[in-house]
Coordinates of C-alpha atoms and ligand atoms in Angstrom, one line a residue:
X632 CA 150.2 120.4 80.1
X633 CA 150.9 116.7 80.9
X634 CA 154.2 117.1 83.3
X635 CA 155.4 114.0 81.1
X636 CA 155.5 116.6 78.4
X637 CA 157.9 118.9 81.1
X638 CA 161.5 118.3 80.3
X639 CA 162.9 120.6 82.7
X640 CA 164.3 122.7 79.4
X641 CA 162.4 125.1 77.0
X642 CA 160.1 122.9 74.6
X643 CA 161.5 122.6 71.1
X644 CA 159.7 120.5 68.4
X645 CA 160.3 120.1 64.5
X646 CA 159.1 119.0 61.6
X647 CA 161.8 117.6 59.2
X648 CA 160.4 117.4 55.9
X649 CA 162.7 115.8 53.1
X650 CA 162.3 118.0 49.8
X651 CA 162.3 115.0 47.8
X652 CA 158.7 115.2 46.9
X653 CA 155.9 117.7 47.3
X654 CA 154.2 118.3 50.7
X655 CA 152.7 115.0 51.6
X656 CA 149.2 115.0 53.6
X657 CA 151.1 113.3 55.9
X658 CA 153.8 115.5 56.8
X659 CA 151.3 118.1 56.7
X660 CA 149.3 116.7 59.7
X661 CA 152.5 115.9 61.2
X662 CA 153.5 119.6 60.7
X663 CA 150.7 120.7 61.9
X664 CA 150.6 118.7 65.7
X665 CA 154.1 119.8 66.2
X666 CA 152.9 123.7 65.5
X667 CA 150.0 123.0 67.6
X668 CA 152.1 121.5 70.2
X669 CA 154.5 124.5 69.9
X670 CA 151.8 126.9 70.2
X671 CA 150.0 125.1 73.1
X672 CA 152.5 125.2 75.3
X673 CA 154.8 128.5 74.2
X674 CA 157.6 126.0 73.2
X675 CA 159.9 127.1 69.9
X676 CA 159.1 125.3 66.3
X677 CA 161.8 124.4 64.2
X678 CA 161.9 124.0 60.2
X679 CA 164.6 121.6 59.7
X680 CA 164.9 120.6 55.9
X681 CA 166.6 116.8 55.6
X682 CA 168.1 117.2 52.1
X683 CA 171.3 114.3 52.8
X684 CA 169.6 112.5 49.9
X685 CA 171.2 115.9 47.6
X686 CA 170.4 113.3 44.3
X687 CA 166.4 113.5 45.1
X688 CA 166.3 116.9 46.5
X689 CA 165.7 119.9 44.6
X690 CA 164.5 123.8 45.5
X691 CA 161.0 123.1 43.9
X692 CA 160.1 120.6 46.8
X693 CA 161.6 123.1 49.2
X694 CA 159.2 125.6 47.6
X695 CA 155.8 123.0 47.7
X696 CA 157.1 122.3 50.8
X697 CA 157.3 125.8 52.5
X698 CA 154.3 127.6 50.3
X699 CA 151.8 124.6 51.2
X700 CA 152.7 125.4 54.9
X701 CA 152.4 129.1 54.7
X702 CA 148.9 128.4 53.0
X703 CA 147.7 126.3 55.9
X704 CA 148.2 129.0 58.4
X705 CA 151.5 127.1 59.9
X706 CA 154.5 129.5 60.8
X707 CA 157.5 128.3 62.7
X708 CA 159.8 130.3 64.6
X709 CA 163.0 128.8 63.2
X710 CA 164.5 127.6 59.7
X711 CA 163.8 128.7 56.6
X712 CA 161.0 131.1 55.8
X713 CA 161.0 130.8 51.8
X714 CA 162.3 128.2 49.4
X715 CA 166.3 128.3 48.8
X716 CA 166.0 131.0 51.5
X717 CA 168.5 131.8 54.5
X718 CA 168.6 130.2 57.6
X719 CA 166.2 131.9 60.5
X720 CA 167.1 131.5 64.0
X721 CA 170.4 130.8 66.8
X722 CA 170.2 126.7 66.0
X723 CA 171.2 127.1 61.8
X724 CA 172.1 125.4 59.6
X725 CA 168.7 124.2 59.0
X726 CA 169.3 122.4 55.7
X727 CA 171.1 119.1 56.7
X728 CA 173.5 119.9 53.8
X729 CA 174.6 122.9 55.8
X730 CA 176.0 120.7 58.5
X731 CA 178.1 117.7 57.2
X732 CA 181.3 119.1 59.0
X733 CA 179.4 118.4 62.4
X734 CA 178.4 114.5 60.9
X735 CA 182.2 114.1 60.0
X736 CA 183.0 115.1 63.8
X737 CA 180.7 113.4 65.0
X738 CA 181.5 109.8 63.1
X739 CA 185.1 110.4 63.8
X740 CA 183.6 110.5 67.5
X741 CA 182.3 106.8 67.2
X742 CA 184.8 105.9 65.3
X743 CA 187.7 106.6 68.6
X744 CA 185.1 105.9 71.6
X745 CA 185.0 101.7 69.4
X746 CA 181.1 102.3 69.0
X747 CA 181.7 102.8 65.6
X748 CA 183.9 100.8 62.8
X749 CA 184.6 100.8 59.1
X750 CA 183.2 98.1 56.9
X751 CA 185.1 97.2 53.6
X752 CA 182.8 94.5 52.6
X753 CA 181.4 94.3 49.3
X754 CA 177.7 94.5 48.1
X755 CA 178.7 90.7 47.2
X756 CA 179.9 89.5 50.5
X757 CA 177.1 90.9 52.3
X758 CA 174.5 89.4 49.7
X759 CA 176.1 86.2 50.3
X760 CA 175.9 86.2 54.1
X761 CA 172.4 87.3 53.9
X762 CA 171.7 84.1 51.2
X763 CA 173.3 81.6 54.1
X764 CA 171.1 83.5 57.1
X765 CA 167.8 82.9 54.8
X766 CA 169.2 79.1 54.7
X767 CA 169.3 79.1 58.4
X768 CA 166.4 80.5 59.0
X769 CA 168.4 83.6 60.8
X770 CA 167.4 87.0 60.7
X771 CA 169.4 88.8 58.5
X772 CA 172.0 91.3 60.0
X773 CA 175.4 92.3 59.2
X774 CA 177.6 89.5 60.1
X775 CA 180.9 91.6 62.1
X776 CA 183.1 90.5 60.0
X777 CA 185.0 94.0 59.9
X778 CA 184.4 94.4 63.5
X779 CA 188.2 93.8 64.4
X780 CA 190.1 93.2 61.3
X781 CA 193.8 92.2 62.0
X782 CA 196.0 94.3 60.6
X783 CA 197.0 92.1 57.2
X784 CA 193.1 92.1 56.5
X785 CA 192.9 96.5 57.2
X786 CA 196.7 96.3 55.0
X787 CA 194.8 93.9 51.9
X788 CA 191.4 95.6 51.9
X789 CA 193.5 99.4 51.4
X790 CA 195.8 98.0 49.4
X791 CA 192.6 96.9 47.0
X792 CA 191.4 100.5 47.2
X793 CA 187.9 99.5 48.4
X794 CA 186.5 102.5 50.5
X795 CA 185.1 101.8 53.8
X796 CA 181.1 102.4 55.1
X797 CA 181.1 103.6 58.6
X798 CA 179.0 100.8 60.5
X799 CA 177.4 102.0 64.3
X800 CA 177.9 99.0 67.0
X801 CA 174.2 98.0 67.9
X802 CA 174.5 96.4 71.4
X803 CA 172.0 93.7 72.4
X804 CA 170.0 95.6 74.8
X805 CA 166.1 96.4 75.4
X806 CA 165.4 99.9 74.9
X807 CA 162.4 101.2 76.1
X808 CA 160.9 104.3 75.8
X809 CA 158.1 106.0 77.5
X810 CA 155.8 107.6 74.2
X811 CA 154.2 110.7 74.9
X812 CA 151.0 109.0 72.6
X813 CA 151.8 105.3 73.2
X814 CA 152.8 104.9 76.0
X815 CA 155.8 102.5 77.5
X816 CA 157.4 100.8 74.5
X817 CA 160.0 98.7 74.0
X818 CA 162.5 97.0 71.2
X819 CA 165.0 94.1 71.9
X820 CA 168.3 95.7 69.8
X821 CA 169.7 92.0 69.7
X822 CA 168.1 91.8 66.4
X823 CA 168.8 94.3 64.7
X824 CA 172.7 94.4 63.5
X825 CA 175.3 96.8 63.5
X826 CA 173.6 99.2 60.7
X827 CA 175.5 101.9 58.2
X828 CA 176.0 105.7 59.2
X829 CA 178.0 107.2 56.4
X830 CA 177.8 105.4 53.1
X831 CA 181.6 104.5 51.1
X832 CA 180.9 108.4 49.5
X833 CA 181.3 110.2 52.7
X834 CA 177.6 110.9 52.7
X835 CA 176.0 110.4 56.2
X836 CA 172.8 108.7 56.4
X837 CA 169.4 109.4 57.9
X838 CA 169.6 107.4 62.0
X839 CA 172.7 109.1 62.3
X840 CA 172.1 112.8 60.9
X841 CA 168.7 113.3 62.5
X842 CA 170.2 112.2 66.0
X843 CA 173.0 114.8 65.4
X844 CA 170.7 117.5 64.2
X845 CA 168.2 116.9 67.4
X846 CA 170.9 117.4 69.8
X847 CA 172.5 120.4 67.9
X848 CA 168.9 121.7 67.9
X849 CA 168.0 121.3 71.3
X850 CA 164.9 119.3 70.6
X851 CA 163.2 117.9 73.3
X852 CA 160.5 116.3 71.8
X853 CA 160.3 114.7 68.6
X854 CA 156.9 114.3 67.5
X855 CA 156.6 112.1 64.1
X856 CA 154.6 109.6 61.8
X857 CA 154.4 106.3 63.1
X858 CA 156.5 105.0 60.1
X859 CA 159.3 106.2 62.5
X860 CA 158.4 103.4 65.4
X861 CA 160.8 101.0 64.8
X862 CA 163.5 103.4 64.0
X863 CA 163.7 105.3 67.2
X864 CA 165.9 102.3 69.2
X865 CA 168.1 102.9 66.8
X866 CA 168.2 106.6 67.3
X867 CA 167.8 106.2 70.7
X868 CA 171.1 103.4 71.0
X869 CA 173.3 106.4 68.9
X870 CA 172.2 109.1 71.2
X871 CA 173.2 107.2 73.9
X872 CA 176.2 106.1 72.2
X873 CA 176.9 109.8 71.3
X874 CA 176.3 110.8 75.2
X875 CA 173.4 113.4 74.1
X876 CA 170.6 114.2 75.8
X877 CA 167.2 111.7 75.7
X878 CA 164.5 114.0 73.8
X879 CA 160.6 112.3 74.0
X880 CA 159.2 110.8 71.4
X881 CA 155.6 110.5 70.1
X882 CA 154.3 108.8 67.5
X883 CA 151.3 109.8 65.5
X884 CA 149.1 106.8 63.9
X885 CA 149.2 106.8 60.3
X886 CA 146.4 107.8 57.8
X887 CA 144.5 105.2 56.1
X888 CA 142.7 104.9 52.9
X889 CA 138.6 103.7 53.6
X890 CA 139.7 99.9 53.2
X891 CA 142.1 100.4 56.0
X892 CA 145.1 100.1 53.6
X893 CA 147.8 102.3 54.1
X894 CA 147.6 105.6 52.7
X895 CA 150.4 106.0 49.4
X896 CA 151.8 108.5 47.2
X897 CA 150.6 105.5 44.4
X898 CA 147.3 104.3 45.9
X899 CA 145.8 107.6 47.1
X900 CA 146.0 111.7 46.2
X901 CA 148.7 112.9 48.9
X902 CA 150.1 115.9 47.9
X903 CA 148.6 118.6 49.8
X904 CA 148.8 120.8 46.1
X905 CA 146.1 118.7 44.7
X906 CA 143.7 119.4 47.7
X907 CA 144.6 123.0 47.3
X908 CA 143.9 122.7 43.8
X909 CA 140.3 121.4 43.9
X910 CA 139.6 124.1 46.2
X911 CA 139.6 123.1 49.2
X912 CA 140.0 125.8 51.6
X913 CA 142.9 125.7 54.3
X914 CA 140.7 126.1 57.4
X915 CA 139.1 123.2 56.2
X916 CA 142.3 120.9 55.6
X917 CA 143.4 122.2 59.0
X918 CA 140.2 121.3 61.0
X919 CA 140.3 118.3 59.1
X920 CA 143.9 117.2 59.7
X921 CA 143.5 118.2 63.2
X922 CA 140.7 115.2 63.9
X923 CA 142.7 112.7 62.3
X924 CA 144.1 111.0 65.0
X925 CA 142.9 113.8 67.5
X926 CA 139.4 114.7 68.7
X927 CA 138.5 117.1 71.7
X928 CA 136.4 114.1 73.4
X929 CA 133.1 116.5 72.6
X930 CA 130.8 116.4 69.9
X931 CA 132.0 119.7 68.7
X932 CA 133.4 119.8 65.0
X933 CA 134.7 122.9 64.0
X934 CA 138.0 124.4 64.7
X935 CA 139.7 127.2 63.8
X936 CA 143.6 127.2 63.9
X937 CA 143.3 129.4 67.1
X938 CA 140.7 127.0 68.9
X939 CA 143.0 124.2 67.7
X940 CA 145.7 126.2 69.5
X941 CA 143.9 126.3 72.6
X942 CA 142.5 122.7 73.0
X943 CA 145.1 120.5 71.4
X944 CA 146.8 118.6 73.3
X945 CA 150.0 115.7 72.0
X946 CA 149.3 113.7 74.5
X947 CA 145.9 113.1 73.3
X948 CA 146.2 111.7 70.4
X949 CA 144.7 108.2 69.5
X950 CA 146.7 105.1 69.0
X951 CA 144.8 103.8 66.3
X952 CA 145.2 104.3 62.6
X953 CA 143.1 107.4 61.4
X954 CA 140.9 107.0 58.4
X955 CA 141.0 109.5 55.6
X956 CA 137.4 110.4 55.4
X957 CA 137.2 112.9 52.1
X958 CA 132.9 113.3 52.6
X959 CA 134.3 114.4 55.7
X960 CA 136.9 116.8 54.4
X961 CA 134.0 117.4 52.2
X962 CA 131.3 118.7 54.6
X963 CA 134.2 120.7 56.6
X964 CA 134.9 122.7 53.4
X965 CA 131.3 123.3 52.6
X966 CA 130.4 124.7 56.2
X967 CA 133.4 127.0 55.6
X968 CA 132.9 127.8 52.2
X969 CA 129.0 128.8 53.8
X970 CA 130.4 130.8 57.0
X971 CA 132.0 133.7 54.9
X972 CA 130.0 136.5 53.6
X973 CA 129.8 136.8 49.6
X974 CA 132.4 139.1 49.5
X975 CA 135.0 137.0 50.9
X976 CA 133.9 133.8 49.2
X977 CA 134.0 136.2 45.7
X978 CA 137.5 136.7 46.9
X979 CA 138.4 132.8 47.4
X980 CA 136.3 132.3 44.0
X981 CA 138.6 134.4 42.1
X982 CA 141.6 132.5 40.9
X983 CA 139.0 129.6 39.2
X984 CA 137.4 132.7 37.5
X985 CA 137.8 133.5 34.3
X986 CA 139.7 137.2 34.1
X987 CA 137.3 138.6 32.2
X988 CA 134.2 138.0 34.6
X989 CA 134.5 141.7 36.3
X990 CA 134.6 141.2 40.4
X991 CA 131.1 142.8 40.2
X992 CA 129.7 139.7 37.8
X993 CA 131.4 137.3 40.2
X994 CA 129.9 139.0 43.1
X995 CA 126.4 138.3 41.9
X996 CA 127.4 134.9 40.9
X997 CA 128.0 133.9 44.2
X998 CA 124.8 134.2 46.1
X999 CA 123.4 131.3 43.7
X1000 CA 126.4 129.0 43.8
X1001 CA 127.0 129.5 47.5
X1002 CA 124.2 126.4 48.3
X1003 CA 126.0 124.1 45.8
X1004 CA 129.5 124.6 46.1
X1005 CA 131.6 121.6 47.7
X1006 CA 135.0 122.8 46.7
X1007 CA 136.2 126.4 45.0
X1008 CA 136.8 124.4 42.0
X1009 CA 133.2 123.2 41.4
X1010 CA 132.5 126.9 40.5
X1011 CA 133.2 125.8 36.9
X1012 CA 130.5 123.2 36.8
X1013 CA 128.2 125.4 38.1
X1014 CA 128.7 128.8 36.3
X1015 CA 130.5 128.1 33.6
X1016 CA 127.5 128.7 31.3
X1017 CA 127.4 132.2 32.7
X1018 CA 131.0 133.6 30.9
X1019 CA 131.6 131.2 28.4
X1020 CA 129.9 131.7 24.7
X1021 CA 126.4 130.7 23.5
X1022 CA 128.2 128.0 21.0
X1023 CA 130.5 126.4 24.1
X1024 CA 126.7 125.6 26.4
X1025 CA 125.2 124.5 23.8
X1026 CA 127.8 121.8 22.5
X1027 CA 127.7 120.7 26.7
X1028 CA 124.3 119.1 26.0
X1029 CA 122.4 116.7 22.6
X1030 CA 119.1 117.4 22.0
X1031 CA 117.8 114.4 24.2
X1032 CA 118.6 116.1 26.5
X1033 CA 116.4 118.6 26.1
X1034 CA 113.2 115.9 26.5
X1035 CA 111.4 116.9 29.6
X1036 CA 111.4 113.8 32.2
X1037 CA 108.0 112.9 31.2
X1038 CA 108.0 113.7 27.4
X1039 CA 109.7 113.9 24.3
X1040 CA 110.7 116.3 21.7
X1041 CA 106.9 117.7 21.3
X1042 CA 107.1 118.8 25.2
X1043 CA 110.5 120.6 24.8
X1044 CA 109.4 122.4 22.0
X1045 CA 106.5 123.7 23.7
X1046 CA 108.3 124.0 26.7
X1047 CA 111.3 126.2 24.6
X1048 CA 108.4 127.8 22.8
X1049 CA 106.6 128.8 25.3
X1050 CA 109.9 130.4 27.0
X1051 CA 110.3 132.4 24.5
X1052 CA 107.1 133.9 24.0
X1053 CA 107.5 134.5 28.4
X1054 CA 110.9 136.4 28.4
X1055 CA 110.1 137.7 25.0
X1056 CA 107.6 139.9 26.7
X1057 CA 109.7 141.1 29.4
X1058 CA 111.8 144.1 29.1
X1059 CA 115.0 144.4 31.0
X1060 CA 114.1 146.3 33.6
X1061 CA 111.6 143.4 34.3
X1062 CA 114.0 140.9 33.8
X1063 CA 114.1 139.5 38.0
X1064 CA 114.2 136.0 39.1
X1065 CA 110.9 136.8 41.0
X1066 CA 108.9 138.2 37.7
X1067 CA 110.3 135.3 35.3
X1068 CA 109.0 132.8 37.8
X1069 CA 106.1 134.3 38.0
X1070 CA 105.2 134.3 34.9
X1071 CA 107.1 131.0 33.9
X1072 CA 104.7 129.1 36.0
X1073 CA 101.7 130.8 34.1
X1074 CA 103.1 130.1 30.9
X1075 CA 103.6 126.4 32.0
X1076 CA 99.7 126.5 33.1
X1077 CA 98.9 127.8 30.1
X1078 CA 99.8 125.0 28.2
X1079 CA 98.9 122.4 30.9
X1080 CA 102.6 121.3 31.4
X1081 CA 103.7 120.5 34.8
X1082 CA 106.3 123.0 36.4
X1083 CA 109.3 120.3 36.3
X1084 CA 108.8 119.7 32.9
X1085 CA 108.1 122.7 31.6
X1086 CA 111.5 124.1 33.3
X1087 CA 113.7 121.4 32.6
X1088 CA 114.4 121.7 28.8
X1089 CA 114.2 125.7 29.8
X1090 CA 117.5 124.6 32.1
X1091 CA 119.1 122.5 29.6
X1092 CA 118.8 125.3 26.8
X1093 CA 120.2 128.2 29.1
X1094 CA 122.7 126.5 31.4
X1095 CA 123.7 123.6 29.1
X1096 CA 123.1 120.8 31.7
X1097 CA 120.4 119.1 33.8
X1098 CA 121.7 120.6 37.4
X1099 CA 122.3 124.2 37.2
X1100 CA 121.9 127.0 40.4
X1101 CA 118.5 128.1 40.7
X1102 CA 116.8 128.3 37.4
X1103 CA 115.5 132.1 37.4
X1104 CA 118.3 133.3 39.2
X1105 CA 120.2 132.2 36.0
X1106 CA 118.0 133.6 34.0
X1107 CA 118.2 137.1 35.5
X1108 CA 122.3 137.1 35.4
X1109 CA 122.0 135.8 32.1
X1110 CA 120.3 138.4 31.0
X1111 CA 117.4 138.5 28.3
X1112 CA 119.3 138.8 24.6
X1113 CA 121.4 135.9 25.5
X1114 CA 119.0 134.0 27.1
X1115 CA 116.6 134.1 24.4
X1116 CA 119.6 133.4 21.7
X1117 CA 120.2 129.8 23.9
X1118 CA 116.7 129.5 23.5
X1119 CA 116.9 129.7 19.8
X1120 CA 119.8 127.9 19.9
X1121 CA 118.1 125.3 21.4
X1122 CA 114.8 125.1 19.2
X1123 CA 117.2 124.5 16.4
X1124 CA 119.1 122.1 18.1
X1125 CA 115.6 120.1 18.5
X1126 CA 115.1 120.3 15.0
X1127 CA 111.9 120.0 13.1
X1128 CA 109.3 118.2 15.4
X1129 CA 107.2 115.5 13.5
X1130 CA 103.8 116.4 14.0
Ligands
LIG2220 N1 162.8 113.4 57.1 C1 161.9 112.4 57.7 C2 160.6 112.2 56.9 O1 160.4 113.0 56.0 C3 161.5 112.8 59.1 C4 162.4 112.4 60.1 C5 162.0 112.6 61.5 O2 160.9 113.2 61.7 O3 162.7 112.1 62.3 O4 160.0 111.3 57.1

């Protein structure tokens, strides 16, 4: 380990999701470096939910939040373990709402020690100061007006029964910071005004309650989205203000769409439930979220959690934005989805399975999807015509369709015709993928039709579209009755053929 890293205490890391929304790729990845850090290094991982915003906050998210988690393979040794659950571990409360009594002390802290003052101004008065800043081309920041009210001005504004904001005293310093990614980094605090802590209802806000929560948490190194940057000399001027101890910081680039754009709940898919939805496997989100912003400086590509456990390292992470590559995410699934044996993947395959296709069926469906398969989900696309009826695959496809590349509505019929007479011939114990093609490409000679044509209206008929898994293989799980019935089906479907 870096001896940067080395705080001379025990490592502690978090992750501090906010159930306001479901788990967000984001905080995923972020998540998951933290763990990774946690686990590299035999430091302690901390679930601490931020839930001050109680309007926006609701179980459910907790739930998304902590199930998506579990699913990826990350654990933590502290907070929560299930949604709405008890606190785990010797640093509780976890849930921020679990701690206001501490924020109250704390705020009453500033409040004595001057760093900290009330502000009675009204959304009004500040808009108006902010209007004559923009006319002076000044950066907007609170003005200090309630800074040191005389006591006819604190006597008139309690009098009017207007409740106070808590405002923290921003001094005009540089605060630099040494971050474990980015290196030496520094803000100039002279810009950026004496900000709110606790709003007029009591309620303490974010700066302020993740600052308390760090220190009561022990964390030593906060490891978060870059989004954070420009927040942490603000964080960084309270601790001090607070007298706490200085944890590290390190900030992981954000994830970008293709164009480079930044990566949004609106613009782009982010909750981690829809990826787990189209079937993407968690190994594969993991190796995935692992290589953006990370890489192990080889050519190497494949990572399970435990080799991620082994090589990660925080301090490696790249400075530069990370591009959300989904062929990527895409090839990392399908080399997964290929590494397991058929019995496993039958076991993955299950939940986009219809119940009624026995585990036995579904264990001879896999061998012939297992080539094709992107993502768990695309089972449907490629097997559906195996459990659903006769009249459902047939409605999938028009009779166009049906028209061989090279040919029309003569060459299909031949082609179904000819089909028919083939399978028609075979009894079921003959009914293999290696005997039908076999005699499938004798039938096709027969009537001097090239193989490709001859099969494809064959495909359409059976598997009701022009892609299918392997065209005898179908055949034989199809079975003869119904394949010949789709056959029929399909003749009809042609219609009379003008000679
Ligand atoms: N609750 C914050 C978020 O969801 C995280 C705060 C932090 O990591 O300091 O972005």
């Amino acid at each position: 380990m870096d001896p940067n890293l080395d705080q001379d205490r025990p490592m502690r890391v978090r992750m501090a999701p906010s159930p306001t929304g479901p788990l967000h790729l984001g905080t995923a990845r972020t998540s998951l470096y933290n763990f990774l850090t946690a686990r590299h290094t035999g430091g302690t991982y901390v679930l601490r939910i931020e839930d001050t915003d109680a309007a926006r906050s609701t179980v459910e998210f907790e739930r998304d939040i902590i199930d998506n988690l579990h699913w990826l393979g990350i654990s933590w040794d502290e907070g929560p373990q299930v949604a709405g659950g008890d606190d785990v571990g010797s640093h509780a409360p976890y849930r921020q709402s679990g701690r206001m009594d501490r924020y109250a002390e704390e705020a009453h802290r500033l409040l004595e020690s001057g760093r900290a003052y009330r502000c009675w101004c009204t959304h009004e008065e500040l808009e108006a100061v902010r209007r004559e800043q923009e006319a002076a081309k000044e950066p907007p920041r609170y003005n200090r007006r309630c800074l040191n009210p005389t006591d006819a001005e604190r006597v008139a504004f309690e009098a009017d029964d207007r409740s106070p904001v808590i405002r923290f005293q921003v001094e005009a310093e540089k605060i630099r910071f040494d971050d474990v990614i980015r290196g030496e980094v520094e803000f100039d605090n002279a810009l950026l005004g004496d900000f709110v802590i606790v709003r007029n209802d009591g309620v303490p806000l974010y700066h302020f309650v993740v600052v308390v929560d760090d220190e009561a948490m022990e964390i030593t190194h906060v490891i978060r989205g870059e989004d954070h940057l420009s927040n942490t000399p603000k964080h960084i001027a309270l601790i001090r203000a607070l007298g706490y101890r200085e944890p590290r910081f390190g900030h992981i680039p954000l994830i970008l769409n293709a164009d480079r754009s930044k990566m949004s709940k609106r613009k782009s898919q982010t909750a981690m439930t829809a990826y787990r939805e189209e079937g993407y496997l968690p190994e594969a989100m993991v190796n995935f979220m692992a290589f953006l912003g990370w890489s192990p400086g080889t050519e190497e590509e494949i990572f399970t959690l435990a080799e991620l456990t082994d090589r990660f390292e925080i301090e490696k992470v790249h400075k530069g934005g990370a591009v959300f590559d989904r062929d990527r995410l895409d090839h990392l699934n399908g080399v997964y989805l290929r590494a397991m044996t058929d019995e496993q993947l039958a076991l993955r395959l299950r939940p986009w399975v219809p119940d009624a296709v026995r585990d036995d069926d579904l264990r001879h469906i896999v061998p012939i999807v297992k080539e094709r398969l992107v993502r768990l989900a695309d089972i449907t696309g490629l097997a559906a015509f195996l459990w659903e009826p006769d009249a459902v695959v047939s409605s999938w496809y028009g009779p166009e369709l049906l028209h061989p590349k090279k040919g029309g509505p003569a060459e299909a019929r031949a082609a179904l015709e000819g089909a028919r007479g083939m399978l028609g011939e075979l009894d079921d114990a003959d009914f293999s993928a290696e005997v039908i093609e076999q005699r499938a490409r004798a039938a096709a000679e027969a009537i001097g039709a090239k193989a490709g044509d001859f099969f494809s209206p064959i495909r359409v008929a059976v598997t009701g579209r022009t892609i299918s898994p392997p065209l005898f293989d179908s055949l034989e799980l199809l079975g003869r009755e119904r394949s010949l019935a789709r056959l029929e089906i399909a003749l009809e479907k042609l219609g009379e053929v003008p000679a």
